[in-house]
Short mmCIF file of C-alpha atoms and ligand atoms in Angstrom, two decimals:
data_model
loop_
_atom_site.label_atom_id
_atom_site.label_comp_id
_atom_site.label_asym_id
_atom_site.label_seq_id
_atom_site.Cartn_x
_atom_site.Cartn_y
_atom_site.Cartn_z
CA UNK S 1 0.00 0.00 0.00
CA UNK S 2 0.83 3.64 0.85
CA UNK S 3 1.70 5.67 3.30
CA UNK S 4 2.31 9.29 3.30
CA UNK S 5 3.63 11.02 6.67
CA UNK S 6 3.85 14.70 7.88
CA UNK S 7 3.35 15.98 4.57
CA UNK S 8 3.32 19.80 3.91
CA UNK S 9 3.19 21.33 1.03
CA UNK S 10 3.61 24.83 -0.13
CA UNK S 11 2.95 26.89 -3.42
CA UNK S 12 4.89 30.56 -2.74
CA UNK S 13 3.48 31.48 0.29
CA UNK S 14 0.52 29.44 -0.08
CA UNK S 15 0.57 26.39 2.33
CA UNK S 16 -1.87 23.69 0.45
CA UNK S 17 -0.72 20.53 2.93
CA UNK S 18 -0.53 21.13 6.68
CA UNK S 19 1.07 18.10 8.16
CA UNK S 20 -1.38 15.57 6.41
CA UNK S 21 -1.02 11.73 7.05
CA UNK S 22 -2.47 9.20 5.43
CA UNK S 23 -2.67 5.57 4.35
CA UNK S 24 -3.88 3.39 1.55
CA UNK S 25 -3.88 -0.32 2.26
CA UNK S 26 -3.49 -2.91 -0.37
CA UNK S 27 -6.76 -4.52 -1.54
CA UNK S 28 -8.99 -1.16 -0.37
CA UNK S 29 -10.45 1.56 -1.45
CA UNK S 30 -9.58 5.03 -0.17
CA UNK S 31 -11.15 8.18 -1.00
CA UNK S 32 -9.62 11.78 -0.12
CA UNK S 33 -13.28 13.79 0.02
CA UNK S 34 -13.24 17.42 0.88
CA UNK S 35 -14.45 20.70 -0.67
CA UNK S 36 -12.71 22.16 -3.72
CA UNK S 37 -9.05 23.63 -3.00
CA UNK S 38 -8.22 21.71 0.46
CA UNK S 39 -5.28 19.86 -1.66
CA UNK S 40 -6.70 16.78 -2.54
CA UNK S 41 -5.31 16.62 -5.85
CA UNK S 42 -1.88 18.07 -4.46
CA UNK S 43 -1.53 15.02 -2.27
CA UNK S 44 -2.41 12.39 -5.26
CA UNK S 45 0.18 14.58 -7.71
CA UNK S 46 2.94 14.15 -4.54
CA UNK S 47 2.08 10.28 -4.43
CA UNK S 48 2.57 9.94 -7.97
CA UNK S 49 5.95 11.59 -7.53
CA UNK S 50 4.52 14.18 -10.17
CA UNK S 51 5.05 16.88 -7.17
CA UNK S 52 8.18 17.14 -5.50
CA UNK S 53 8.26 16.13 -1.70
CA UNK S 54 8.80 19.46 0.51
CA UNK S 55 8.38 18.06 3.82
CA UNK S 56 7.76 15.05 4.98
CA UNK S 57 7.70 11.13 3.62
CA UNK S 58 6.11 9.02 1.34
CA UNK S 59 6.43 4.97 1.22
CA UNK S 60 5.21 2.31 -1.17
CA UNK S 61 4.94 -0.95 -0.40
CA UNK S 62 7.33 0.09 2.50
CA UNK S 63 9.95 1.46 0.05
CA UNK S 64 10.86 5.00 0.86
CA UNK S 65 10.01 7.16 -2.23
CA UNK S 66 9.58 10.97 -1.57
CA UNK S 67 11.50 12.15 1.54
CA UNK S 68 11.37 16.19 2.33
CA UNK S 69 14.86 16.26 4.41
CA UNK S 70 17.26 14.54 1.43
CA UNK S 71 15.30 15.55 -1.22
CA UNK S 72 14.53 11.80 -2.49
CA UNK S 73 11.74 12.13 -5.32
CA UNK S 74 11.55 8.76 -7.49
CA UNK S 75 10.52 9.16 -11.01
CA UNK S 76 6.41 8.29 -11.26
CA UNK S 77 7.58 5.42 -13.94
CA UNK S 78 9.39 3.68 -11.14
CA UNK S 79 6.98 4.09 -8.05
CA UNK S 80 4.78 1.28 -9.58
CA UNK S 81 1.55 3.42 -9.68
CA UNK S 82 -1.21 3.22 -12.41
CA UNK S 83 -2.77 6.83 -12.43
CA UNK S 84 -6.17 8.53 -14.03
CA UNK S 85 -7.26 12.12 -13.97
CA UNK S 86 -10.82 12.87 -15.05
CA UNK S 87 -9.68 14.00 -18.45
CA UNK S 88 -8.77 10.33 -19.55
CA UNK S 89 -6.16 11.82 -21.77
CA UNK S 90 -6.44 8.76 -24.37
CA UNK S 91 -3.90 8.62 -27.13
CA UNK S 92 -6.16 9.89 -30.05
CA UNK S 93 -3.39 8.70 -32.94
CA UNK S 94 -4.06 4.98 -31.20
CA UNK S 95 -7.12 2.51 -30.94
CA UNK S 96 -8.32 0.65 -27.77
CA UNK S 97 -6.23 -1.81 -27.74
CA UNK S 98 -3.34 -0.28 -28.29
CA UNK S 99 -4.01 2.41 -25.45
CA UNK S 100 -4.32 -0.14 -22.91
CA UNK S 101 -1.04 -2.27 -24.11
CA UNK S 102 1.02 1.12 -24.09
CA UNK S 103 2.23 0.98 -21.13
CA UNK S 104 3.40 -1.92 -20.32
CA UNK S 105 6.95 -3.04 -21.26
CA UNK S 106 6.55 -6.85 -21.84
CA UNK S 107 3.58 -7.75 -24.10
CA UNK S 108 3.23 -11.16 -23.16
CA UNK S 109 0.37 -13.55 -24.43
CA UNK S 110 -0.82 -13.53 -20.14
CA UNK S 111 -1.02 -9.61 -20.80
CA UNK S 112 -2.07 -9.48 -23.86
CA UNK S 113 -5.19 -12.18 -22.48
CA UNK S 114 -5.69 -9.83 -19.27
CA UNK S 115 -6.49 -6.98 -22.09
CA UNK S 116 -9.02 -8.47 -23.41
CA UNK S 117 -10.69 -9.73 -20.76
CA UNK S 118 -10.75 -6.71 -19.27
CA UNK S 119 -12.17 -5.58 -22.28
CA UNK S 120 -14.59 -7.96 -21.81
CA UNK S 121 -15.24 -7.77 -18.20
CA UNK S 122 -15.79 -4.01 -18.79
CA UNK S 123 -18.40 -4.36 -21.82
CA UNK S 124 -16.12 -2.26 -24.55
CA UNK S 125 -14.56 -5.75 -26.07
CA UNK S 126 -16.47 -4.82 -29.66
CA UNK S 127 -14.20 -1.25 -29.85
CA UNK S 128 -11.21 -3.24 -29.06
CA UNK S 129 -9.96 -1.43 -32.44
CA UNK S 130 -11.78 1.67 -32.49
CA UNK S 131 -10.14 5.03 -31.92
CA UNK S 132 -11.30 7.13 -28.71
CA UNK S 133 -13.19 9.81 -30.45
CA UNK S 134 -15.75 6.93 -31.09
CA UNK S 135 -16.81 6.18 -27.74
CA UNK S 136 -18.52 8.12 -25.40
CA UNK S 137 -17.53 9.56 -22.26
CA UNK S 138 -18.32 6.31 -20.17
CA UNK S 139 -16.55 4.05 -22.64
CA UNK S 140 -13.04 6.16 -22.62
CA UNK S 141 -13.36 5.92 -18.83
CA UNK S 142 -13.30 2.22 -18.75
CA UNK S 143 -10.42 2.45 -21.48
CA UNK S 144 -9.03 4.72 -19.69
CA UNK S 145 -9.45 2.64 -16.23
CA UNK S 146 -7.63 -0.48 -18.18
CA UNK S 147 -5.15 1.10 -19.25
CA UNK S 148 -3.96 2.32 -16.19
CA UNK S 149 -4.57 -0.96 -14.61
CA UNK S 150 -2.61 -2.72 -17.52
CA UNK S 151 1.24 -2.58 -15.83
CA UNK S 152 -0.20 -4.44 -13.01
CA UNK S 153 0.80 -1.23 -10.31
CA UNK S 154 0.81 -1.98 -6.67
CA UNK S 155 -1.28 1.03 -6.34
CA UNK S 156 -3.56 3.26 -8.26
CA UNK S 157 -4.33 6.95 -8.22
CA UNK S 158 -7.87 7.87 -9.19
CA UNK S 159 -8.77 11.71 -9.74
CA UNK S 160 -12.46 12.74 -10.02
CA UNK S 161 -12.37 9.47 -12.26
CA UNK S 162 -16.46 10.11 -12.59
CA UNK S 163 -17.06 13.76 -12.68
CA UNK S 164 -16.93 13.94 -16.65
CA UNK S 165 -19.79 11.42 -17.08
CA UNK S 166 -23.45 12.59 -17.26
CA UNK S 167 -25.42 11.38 -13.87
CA UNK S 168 -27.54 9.19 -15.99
CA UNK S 169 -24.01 6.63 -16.75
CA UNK S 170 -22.34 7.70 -14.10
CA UNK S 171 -23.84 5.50 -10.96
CA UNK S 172 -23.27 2.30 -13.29
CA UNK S 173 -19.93 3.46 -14.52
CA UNK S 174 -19.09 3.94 -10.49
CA UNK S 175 -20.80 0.33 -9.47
CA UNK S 176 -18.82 -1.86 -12.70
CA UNK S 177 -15.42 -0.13 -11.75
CA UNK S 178 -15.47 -0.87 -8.20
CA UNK S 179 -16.44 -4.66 -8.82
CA UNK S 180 -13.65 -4.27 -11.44
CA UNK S 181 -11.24 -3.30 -8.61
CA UNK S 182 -12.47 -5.23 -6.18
CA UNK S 183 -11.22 -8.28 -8.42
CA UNK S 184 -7.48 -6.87 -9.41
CA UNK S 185 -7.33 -6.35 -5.32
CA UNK S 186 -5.30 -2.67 -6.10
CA UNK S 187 -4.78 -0.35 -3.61
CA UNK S 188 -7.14 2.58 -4.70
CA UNK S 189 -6.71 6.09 -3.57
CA UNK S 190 -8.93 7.96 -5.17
CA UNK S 191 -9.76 12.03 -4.76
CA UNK S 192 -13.41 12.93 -4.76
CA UNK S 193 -15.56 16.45 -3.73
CA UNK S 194 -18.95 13.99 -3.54
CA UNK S 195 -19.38 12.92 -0.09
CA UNK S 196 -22.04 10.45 -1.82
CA UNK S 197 -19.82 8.65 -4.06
CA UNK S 198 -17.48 7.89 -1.11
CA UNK S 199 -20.16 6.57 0.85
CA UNK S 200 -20.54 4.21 -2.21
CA UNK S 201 -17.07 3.06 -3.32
CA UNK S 202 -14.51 3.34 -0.09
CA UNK S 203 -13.78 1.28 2.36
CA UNK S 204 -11.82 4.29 4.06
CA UNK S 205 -12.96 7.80 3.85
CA UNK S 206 -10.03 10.70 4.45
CA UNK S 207 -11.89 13.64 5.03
CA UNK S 208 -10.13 16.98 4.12
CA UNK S 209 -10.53 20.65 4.66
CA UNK S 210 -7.77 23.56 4.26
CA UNK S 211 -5.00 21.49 3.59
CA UNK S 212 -5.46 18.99 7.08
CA UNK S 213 -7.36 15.64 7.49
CA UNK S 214 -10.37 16.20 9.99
CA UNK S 215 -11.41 12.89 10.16
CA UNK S 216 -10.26 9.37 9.10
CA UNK S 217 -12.40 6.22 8.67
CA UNK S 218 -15.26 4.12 7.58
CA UNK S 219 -17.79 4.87 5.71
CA UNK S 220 -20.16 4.19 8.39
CA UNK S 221 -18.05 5.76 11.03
CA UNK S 222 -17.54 9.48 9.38
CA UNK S 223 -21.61 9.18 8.08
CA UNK S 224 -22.94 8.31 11.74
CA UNK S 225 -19.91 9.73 13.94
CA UNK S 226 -18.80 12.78 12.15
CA UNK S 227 -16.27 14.60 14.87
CA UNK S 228 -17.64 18.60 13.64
CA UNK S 229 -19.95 20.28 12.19
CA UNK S 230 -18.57 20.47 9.07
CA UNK S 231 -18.10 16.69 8.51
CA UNK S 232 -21.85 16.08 9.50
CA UNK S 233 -22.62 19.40 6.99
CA UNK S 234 -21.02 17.39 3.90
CA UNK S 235 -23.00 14.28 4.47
CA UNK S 236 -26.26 16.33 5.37
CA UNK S 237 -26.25 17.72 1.69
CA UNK S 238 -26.18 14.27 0.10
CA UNK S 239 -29.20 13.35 -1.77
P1 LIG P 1 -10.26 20.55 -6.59
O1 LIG P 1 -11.27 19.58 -6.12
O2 LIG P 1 -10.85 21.88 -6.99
O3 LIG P 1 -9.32 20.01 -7.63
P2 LIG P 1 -8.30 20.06 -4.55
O4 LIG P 1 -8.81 19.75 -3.20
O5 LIG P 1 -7.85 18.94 -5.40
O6 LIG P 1 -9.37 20.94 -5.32
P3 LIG P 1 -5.72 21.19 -5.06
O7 LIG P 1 -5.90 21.10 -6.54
O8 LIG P 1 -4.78 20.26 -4.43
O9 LIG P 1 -7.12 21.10 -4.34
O10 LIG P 1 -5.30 22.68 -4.73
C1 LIG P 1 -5.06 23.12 -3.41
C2 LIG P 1 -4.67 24.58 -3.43
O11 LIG P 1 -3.40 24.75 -4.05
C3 LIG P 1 -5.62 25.47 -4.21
O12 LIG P 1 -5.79 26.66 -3.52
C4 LIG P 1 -4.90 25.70 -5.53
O13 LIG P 1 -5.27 26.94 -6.08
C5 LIG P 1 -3.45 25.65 -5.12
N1 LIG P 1 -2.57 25.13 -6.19
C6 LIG P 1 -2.63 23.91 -6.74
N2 LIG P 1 -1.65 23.74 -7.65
C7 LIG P 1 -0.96 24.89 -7.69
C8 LIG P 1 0.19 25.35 -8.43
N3 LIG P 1 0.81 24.58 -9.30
N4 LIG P 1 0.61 26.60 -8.19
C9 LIG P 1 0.00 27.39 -7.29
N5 LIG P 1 -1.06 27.03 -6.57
C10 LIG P 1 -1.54 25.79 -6.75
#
């Protein structure tokens, strides 16, 4: 899994991460959920090693990775992390298929049969070949979701992976990934503002606000124990 320690974070004068600590355990689902601007996405970019570490640590699979006081930052190709930001950001000059197999560095018939049953699993096996400008926005997320599944990473970073879908696809785009990852048994953090779709998918809830953690735990625990006001005030306006 991962664990990130005493992280702060600053942009100028700006201070985005106050001494935030967290954890993402192998096989579960964790979802960073706070309002917009309390650093979610600054926490995911540091675990992905696309941020520099200013203070603090950061350890995958119990290998030291980011560390604030030498300066250690390991390249996001070697951390072993499969990342996806709400854009998608598919190759348009490649098909499906070749998306997916992109990055990984050993095409072997066992990967090349994981592909497509994942394509299958995920119900986009008949545009195996099709470019992405062809499917539609629920489609290029499960693309998307495979291919950053493909290099088999010990952990994966999910962004907002929902928030370009219309509501209509987006509660069965939300229930067929998390069976989906429930089955590769990843370690998931994933970033969300929806307090509802964290209810749904996590099996840990981090609950952020100006750049600290307010409250950690289960679902149930942060819906029915919320430790302030302004945790009980984010699950209140869930419909
Ligand atoms: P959102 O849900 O809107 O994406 P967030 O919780 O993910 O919000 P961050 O994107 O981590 O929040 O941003 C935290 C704060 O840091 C914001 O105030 C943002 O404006 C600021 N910030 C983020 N990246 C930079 C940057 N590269 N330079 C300067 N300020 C930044």
């Amino acid at each position: 899994g991962l664990m990130m320690e005493r992280i702060r974070h600053a942009f100028g004068a700006t201070e985005v991460l106050k001494d935030v600590s967290i954890v993402a355990e192998a096989g579960k689902l964790t979802c960073l959920l706070g309002p917009s601007g309390c650093g979610k996405t600054t926490l995911l970019r540091l675990a992905a090693g696309l941020e520099k570490v200013q203070d603090g640590q950061i350890y995958l699979q119990g290998r030291m990775v980011g560390d604030g006081k030498t300066g250690l930052c390991l390249a996001p190709e070697k951390r072993g992390i499969g990342l996806m930001f709400q854009d998608y950001a598919l190759f348009p000059h490649l098909n499906v298929y070749e998306n997916i197999a992109f990055g990984i560095r050993n095409l072997t018939p066992e990967r090349r049969t994981w592909i497509d049953a994942g394509l299958e699993r995920m119900g986009v096996a008949k545009h195996r070949n099709s470019y992405p400008h062809v499917l539609s926005g629920g489609q290029q997320q499960r693309v998307a979701l495979l291919r950053a599944l493909a290099p088999e990473p010990e952990i994966l970073l999910l962004d907002e992976p929902f928030s370009g879908l219309d509501v209509t696809r987006r509660a069965q785009v939300r229930e067929d990934t998390l069976n989906f990852l429930k089955e590769c048994g990843v370690a998931v953090l994933m970033v969300t503002h929806d307090p509802e779709e964290a209810m749904f998918m996590a099996d840990h809830i981090v609950v952020m606000k100006s750049g600290k953690v307010v409250q950690a735990g289960t679902p149930v625990q942060t819906y029915f124990h919320p430790v302030s006001a302004f945790v009980a005030e984010l699950f209140g306006a869930m419909n």
